[in-house]
Short mmCIF file of C-alpha atoms and ligand atoms in Angstrom, two decimals:
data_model
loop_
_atom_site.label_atom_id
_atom_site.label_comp_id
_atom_site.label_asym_id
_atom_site.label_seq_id
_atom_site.Cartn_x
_atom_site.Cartn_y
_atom_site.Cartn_z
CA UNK A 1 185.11 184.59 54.07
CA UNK A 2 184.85 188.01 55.75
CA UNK A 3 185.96 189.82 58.55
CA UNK A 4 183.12 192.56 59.37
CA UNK A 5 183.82 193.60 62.70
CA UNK A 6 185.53 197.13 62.63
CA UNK A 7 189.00 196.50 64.43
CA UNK A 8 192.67 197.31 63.81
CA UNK A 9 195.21 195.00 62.13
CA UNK A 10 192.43 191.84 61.37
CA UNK A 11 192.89 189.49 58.87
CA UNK A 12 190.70 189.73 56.40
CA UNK A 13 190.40 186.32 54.73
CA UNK A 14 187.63 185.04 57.33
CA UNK A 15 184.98 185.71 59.64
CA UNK A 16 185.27 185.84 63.60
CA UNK A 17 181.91 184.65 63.44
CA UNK A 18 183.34 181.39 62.42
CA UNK A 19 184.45 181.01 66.44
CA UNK A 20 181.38 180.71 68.10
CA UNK A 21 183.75 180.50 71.70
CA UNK A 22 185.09 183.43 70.89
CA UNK A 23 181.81 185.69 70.57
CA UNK A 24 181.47 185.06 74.37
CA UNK A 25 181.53 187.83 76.77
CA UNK A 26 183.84 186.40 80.26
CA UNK A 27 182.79 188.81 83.30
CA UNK A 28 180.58 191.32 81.31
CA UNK A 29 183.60 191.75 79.03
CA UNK A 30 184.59 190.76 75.59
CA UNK A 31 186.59 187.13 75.64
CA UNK A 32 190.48 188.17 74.30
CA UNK A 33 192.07 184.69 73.89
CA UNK A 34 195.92 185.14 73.89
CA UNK A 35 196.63 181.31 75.21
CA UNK A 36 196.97 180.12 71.27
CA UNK A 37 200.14 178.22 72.62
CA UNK A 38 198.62 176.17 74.64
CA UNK A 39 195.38 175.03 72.70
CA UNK A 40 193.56 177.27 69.80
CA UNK A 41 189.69 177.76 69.15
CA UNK A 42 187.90 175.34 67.03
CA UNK A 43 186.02 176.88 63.87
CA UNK A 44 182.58 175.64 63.04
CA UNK A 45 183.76 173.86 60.15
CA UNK A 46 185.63 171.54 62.30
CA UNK A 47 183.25 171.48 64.56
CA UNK A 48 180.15 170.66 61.49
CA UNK A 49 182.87 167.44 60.33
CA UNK A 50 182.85 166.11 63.41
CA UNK A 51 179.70 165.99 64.08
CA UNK A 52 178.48 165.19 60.97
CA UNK A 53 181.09 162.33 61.39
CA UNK A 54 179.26 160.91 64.65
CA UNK A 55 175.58 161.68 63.11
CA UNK A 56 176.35 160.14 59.92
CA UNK A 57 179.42 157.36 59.54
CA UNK A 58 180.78 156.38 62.61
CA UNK A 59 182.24 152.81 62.47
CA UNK A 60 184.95 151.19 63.02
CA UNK A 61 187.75 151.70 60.44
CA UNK A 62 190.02 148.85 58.31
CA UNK A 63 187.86 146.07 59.74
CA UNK A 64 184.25 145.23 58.32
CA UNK A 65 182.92 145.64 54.81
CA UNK A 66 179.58 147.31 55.52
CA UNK A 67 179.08 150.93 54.22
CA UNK A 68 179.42 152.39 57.16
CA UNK A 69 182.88 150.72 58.00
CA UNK A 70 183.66 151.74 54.10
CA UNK A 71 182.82 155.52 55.01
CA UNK A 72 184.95 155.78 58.03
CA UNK A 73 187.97 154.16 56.63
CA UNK A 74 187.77 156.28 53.45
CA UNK A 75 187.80 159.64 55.54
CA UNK A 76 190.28 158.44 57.96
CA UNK A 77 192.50 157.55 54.84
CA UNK A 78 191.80 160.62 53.03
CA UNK A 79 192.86 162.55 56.95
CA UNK A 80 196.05 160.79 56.23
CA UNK A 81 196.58 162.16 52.57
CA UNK A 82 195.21 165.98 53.85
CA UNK A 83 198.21 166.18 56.52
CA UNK A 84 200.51 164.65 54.28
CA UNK A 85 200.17 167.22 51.27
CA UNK A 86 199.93 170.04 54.28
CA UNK A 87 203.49 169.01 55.11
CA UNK A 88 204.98 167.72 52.11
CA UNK A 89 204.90 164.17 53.04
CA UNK A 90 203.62 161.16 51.38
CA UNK A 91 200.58 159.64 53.16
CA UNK A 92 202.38 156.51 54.69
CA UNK A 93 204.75 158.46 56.44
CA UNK A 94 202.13 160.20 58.05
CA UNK A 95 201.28 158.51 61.26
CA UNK A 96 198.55 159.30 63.78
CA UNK A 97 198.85 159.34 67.65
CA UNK A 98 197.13 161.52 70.57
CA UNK A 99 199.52 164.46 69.86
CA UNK A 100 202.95 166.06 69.86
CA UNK A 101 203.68 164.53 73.57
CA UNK A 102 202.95 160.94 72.40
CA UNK A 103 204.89 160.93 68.59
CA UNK A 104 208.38 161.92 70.42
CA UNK A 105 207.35 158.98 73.48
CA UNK A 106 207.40 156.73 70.75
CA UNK A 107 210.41 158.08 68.95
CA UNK A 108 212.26 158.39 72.13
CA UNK A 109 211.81 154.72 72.66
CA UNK A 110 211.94 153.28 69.36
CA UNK A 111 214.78 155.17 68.03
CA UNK A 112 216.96 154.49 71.21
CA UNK A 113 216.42 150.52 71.41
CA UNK A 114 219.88 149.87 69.29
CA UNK A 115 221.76 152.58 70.90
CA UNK A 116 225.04 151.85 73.55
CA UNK A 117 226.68 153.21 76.53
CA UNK A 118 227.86 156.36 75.88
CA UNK A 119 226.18 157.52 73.01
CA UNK A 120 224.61 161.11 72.92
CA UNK A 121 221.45 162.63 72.40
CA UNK A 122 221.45 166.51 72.01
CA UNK A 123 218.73 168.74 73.01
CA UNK A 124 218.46 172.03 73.66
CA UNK A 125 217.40 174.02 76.64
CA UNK A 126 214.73 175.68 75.65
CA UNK A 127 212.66 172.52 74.79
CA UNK A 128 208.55 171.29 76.46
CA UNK A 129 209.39 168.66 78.95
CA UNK A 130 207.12 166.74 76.41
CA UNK A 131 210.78 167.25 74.38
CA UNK A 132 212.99 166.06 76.90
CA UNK A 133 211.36 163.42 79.57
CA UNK A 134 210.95 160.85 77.17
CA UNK A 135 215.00 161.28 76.34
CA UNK A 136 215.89 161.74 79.57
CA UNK A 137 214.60 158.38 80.76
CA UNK A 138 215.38 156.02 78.41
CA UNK A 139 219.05 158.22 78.64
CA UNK A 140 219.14 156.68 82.48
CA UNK A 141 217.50 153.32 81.01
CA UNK A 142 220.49 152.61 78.63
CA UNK A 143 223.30 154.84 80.05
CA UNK A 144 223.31 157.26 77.09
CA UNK A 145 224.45 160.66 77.38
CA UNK A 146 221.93 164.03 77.44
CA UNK A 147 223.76 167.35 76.04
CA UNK A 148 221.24 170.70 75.72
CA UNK A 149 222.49 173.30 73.38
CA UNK A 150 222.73 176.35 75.62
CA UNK A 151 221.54 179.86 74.80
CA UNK A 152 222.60 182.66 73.67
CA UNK A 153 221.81 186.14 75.83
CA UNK A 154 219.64 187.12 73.23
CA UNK A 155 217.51 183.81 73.77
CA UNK A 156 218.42 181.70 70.39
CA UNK A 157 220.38 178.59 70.28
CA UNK A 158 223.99 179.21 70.24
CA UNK A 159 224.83 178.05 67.10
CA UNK A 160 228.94 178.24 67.74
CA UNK A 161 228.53 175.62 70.59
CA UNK A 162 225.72 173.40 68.84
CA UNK A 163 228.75 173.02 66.00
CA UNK A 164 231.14 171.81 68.55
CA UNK A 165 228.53 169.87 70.48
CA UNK A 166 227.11 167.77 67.62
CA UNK A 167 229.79 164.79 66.90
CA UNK A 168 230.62 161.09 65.74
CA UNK A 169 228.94 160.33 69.44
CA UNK A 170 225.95 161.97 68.47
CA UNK A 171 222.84 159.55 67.39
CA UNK A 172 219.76 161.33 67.50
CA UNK A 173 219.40 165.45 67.67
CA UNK A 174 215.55 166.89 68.94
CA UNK A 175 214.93 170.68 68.52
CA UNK A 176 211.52 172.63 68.93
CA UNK A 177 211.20 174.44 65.78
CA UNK A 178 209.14 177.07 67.95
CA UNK A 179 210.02 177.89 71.56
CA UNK A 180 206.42 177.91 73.85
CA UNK A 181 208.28 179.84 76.12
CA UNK A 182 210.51 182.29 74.18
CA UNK A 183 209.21 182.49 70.96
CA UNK A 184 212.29 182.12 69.32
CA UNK A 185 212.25 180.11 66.06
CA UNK A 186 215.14 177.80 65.45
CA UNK A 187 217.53 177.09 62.03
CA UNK A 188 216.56 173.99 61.55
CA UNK A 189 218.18 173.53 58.35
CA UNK A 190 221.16 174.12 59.86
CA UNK A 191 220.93 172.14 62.47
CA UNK A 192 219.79 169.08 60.17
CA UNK A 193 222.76 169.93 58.14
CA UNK A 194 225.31 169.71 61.29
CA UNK A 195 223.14 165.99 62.27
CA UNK A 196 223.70 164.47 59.16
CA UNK A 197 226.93 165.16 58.95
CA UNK A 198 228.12 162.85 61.44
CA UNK A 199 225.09 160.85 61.00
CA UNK A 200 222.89 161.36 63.51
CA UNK A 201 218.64 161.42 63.23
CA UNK A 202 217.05 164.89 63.15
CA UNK A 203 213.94 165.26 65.24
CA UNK A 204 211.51 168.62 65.01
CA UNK A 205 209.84 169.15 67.50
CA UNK A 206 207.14 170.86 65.72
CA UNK A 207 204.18 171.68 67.96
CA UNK A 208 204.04 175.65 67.52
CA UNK A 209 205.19 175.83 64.34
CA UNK A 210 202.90 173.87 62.35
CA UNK A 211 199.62 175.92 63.26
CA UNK A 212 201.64 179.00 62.19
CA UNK A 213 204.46 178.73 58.93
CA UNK A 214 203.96 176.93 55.82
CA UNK A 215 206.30 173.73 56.63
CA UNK A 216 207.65 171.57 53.65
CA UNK A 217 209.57 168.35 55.45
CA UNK A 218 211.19 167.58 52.34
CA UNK A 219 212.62 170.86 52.27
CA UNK A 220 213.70 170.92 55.79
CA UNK A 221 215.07 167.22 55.40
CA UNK A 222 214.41 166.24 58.72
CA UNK A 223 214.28 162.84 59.67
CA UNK A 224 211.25 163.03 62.21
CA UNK A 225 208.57 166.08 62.81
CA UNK A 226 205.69 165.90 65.59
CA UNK A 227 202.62 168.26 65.87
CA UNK A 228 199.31 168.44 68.00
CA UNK A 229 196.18 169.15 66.19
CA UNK A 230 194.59 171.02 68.60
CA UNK A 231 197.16 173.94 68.43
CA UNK A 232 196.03 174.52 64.67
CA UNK A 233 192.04 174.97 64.97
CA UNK A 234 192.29 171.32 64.96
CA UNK A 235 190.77 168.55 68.13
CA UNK A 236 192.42 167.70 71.47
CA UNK A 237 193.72 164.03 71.22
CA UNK A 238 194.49 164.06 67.96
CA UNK A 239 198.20 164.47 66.56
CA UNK A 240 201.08 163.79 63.91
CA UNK A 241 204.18 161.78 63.77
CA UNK A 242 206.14 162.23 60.55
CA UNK A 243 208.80 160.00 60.03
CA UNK A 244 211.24 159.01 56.18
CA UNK A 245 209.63 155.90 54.56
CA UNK A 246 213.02 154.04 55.17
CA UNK A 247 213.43 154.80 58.97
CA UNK A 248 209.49 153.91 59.83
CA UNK A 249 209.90 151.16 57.37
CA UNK A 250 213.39 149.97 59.68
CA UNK A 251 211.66 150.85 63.14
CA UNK A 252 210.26 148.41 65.39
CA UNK A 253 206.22 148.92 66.44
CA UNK A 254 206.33 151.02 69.73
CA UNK A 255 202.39 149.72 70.22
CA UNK A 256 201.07 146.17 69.87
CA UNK A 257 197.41 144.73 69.00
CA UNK A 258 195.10 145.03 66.52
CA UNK A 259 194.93 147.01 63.30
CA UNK A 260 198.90 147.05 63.29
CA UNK A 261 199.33 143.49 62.06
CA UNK A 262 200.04 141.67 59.05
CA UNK A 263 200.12 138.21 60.71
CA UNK A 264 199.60 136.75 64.27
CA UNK A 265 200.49 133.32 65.13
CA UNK A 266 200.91 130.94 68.63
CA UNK A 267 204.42 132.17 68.60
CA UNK A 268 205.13 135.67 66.32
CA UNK A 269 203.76 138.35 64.24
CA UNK A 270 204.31 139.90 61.20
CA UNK A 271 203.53 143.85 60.81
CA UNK A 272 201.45 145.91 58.45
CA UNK A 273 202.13 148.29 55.95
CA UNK A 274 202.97 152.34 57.32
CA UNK A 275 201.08 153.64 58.41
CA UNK A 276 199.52 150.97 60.16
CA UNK A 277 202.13 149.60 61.49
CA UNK A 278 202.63 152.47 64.04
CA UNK A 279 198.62 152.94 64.60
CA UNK A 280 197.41 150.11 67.33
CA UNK A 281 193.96 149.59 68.06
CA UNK A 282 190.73 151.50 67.57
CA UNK A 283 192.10 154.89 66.30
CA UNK A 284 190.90 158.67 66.97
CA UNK A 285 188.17 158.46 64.08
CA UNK A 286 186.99 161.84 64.62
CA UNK A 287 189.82 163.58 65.65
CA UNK A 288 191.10 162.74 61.76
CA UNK A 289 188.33 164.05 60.49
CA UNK A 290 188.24 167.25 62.54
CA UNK A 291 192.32 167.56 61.88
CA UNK A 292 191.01 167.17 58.00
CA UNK A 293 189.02 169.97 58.35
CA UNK A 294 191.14 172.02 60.95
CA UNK A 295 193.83 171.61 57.68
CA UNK A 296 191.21 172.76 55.03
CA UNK A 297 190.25 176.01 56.65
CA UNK A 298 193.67 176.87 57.42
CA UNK A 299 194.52 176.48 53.86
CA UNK A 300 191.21 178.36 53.06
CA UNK A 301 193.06 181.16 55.13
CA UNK A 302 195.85 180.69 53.66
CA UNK A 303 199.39 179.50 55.88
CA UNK A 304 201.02 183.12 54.07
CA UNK A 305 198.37 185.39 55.26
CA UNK A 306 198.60 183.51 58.72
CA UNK A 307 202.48 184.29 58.69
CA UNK A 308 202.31 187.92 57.39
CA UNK A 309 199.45 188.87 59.92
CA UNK A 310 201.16 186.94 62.99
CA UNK A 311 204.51 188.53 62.19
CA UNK A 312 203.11 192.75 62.67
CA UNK A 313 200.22 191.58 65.29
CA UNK A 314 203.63 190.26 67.04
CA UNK A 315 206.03 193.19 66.15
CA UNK A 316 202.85 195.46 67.45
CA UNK A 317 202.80 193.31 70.85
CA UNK A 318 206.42 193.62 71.30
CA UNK A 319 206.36 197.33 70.60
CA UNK A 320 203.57 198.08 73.29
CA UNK A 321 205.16 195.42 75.61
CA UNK A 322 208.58 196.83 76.01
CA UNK A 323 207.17 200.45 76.51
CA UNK A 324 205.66 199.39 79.82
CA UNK A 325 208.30 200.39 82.54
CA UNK A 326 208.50 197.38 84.82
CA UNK A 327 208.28 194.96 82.04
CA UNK A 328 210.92 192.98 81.05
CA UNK A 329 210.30 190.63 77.24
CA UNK A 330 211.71 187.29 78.23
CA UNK A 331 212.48 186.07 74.42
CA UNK A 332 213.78 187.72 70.98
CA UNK A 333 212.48 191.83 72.08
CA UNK A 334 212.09 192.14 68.57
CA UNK A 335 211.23 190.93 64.85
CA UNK A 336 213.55 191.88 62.06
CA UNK A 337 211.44 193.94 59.41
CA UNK A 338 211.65 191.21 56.90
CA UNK A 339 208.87 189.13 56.41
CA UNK A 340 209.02 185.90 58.54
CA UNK A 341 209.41 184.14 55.47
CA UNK A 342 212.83 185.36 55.48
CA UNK A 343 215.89 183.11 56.69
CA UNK A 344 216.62 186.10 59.22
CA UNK A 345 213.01 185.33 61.13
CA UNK A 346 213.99 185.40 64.57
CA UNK A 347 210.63 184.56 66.51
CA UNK A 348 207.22 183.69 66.39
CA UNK A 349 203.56 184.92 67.53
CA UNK A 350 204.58 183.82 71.89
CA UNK A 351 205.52 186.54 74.09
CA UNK A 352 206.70 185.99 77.75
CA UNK A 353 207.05 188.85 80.15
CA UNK A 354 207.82 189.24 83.80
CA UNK A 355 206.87 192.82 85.61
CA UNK A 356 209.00 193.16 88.55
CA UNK A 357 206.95 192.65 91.81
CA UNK A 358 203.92 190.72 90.29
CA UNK A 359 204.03 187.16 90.26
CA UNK A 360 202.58 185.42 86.71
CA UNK A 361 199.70 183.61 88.89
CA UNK A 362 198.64 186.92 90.07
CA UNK A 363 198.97 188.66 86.72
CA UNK A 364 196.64 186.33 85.03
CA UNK A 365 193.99 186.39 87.62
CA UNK A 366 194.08 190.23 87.27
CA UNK A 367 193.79 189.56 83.74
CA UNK A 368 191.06 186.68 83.92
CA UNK A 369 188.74 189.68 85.16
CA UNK A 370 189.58 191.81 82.34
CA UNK A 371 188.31 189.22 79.93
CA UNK A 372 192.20 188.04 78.69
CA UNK A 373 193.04 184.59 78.83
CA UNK A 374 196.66 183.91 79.28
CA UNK A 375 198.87 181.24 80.66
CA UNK A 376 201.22 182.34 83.85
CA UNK A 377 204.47 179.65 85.33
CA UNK A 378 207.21 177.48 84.01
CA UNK A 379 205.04 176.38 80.64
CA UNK A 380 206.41 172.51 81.10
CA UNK A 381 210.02 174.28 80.77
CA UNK A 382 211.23 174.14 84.25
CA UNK A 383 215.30 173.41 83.22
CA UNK A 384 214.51 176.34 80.85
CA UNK A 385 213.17 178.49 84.04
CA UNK A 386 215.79 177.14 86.32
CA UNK A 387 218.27 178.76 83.53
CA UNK A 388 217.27 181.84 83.46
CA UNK A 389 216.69 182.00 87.09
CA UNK A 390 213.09 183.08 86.86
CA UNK A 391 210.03 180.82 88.62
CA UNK A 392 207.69 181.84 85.62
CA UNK A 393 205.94 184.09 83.13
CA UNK A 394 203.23 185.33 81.73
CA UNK A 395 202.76 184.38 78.45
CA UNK A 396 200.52 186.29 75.97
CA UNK A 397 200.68 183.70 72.97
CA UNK A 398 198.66 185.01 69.60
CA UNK A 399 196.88 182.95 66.25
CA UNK A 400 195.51 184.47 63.04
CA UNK A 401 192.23 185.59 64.75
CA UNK A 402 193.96 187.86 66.81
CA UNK A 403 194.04 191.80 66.15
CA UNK A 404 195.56 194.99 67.38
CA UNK A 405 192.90 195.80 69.87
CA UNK A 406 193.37 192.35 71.90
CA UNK A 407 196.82 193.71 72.45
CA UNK A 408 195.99 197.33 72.96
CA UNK A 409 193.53 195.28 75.47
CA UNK A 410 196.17 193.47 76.95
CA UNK A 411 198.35 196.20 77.53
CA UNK A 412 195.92 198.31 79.31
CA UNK A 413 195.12 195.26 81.24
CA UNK A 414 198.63 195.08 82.38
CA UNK A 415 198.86 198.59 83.58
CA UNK A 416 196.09 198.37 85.13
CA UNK A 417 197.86 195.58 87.12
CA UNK A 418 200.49 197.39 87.89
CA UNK A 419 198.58 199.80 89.79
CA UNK A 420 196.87 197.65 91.44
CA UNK A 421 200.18 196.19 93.00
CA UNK A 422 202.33 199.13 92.95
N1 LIG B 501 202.66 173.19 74.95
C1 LIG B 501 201.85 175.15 76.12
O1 LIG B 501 201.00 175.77 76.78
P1 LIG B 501 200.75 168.20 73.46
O2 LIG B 501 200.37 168.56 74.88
O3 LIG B 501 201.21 166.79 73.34
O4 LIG B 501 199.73 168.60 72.47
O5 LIG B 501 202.02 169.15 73.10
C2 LIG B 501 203.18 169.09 73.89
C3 LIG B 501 204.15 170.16 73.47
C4 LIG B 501 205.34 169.78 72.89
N2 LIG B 501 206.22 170.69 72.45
C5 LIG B 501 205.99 172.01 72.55
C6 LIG B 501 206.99 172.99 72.03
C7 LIG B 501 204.79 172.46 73.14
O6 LIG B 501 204.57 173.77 73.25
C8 LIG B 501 203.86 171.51 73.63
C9 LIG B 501 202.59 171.96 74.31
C10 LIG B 501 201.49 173.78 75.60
O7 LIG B 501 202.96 175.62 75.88
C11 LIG B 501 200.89 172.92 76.66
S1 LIG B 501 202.01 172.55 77.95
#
């Protein structure tokens, strides 16, 4: 794969051309997609498998013998084996649901059905509400107790107060790897360590961390991890729950009907093997296959280059940001010079602003006509907002097939902005 067009900092381990959204022009000017956080573009591969899926073996998977029905079921099982080698994980443990938001609804109510009165979940507050509804409800269900690790001024988890926070009380701990907001990347082994000292489940809330570090989950040793394929090139609906062989194996179903059974009779069922078990009716055929793919060309790219090139497109972008008077970084203002491999990595490829007198909404319209697409407002963190007494941002959120000139772009486009409301 090769990158032909003649622009700074690119990676060169694949084409542009493989985006076909991205060789759009948006009001006479050349598309600049900086809203990676909230879903990224789909290369043609993925796009090719999926199709090719639909032209050529769509069926119904686990359920009838003809060829078809064979076809399906083998890709949809070899999906399964893909993510599971892209994340360390056997394929078992590997389950499938519609994304990040709907693995932690069904750990937040499976994992929660034996606790008591008075037991603690911790949080912290910089997590998607996709992170912290599903806790906070079945916390009023069952009487349990919420904590939120607070923040340091520098926007990273204060680690002194997590240690004093995390307990005998505590059962279950859920952490965003990856703020959407801030950027800032968590130390999650050390915050597994501190769970399993007393006990407790760790949860990673993985969704913008996956599409952008190489992530082992034997390594990290967390209990539970959650991603959304369509943040890593991959198809909307389509996501991850990893879970330990022995806790899935423990759990209770969160979803009944067919496909997840071993057994039904008049009066009780038996389940079937992981992953099964946790996959209820008809699944997301499809979106397996494109997530297959999505995994295959990231690989193809390689997860190191992806890192490397993220962490100076990002040190770049912060650079250019914070020399715009006016402009205040809302996140980690910089990267340490190490690469992010490093244990001292302090934030990822998401950078939130606010410019004093220009409200995000307005921002991104001015923005919109410059051919940028970013995402202005709370970013489903409004307890996170409410914290740092802000209403919003503008969030200028980066992937591998981003360069230099977008932000030299965005930049521009910012000061243009600025004139026009000053
Ligand atoms: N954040 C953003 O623009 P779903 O929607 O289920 O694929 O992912 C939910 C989710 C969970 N955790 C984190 C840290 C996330 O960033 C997201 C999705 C998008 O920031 C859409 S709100």
């Amino acid at each position: 794969m090769n990158q032909t067009t003649k622009v700074k900092n690119v990676l060169p381990v694949f084409s542009i051309t493989d985006f076909p959204i991205l060789q759009q022009k948006v009001y006479g000017k050349r598309l600049i997609y900086l809203d990676n956080s909230a879903t990224t573009q789909k290369p043609k591969p993925v796009l090719q498998a999926m199709n090719d899926y639909y032209e050529k073996h769509n069926a119904n998977v686990h359920r009838a013998v003809h060829v078809l029905s064979q076809r399906a079921t083998t890709l949809y099982e070899q999906a399964h084996e893909v993510v599971a080698k892209f994340i360390g994980a056997e394929a078992e443990e590997v389950i499938f649901t519609s994304g990040t938001t709907a693995s932690l609804n069904l750990l937040a109510y499976s994992l929660c059905t034996d606790l008591e009165k008075g037991d603690e979940i911790i949080l912290t507050e910089m997590e998607h509400h996709s992170n912290l509804v599903p806790w906070q409800q079945i916390a009023k269900e069952k009487n349990l107790v919420l904590k939120f690790i607070p923040l340091t001024k520098d926007y990273c988890l204060d680690l002194r107060q997590a240690k004093k926070m995390i307990t005998t009380k505590t059962k279950i701990v859920s952490v965003t790897q990856m703020s959407n907001v801030l950027g800032t990347i968590n130390p999650v082994p050390e915050l597994v360590k501190l769970a399993h000292d007393v006990g407790a489940i760790f949860v990673v809330d993985a969704a913008q961390s996956v599409p952008h570090q190489s992530i082992d989950v034997k390594k990290l040793d967390c209990d539970f991890l959650a991603f959304s394929g369509h943040k890593m090139c991959g198809p909307t609906g389509m996501g991850v729950l990893y879970g330990k062989k022995h806790l899935l194996q423990k759990m209770k179903p969160f979803h009944y009907g067919g496909g997840m059974i071993r057994e039904v009779r008049w009066d009780d069922s038996s389940w079937n093997d992981l992953p099964g078990k946790f996959e209820a009716g008809t699944p997301n055929i499809a979106g397996a296959v494109g997530l297959m793919e999505a995994i295959r060309y990231l690989e193809k790219v390689g997860m190191d280059n992806i890192e490397d090139h993220e962490h100076t497109l990002t040190a770049y972008a912060l650079k250019k940001l914070s020399g715009i008077s006016g402009l205040q970084i809302i996140g980690p203002a910089s990267n340490p010079p190490t690469s992010l491999k490093q244990p001292t990595l302090l934030r990822g490829p998401v950078i939130s602003f606010v410019i004093e007198g220009i409200h995000p909404h307005d921002l991104g319209e001015v923005l919109d006509k410059e051919g940028i697409a970013v995402r202005g407002g709370h970013h489903c963190a409004m307890p996170l907002m409410a914290k740092l007494g802000i209403a919003g941002t503008t969030r200028a959120s980066f992937y591998f097939y981003n360069t230099d000139d977008d932000v030299d772009a965005l930049v521009k486009a910012v000061k243009k902005a600025q004139e026009l409301f000053g």
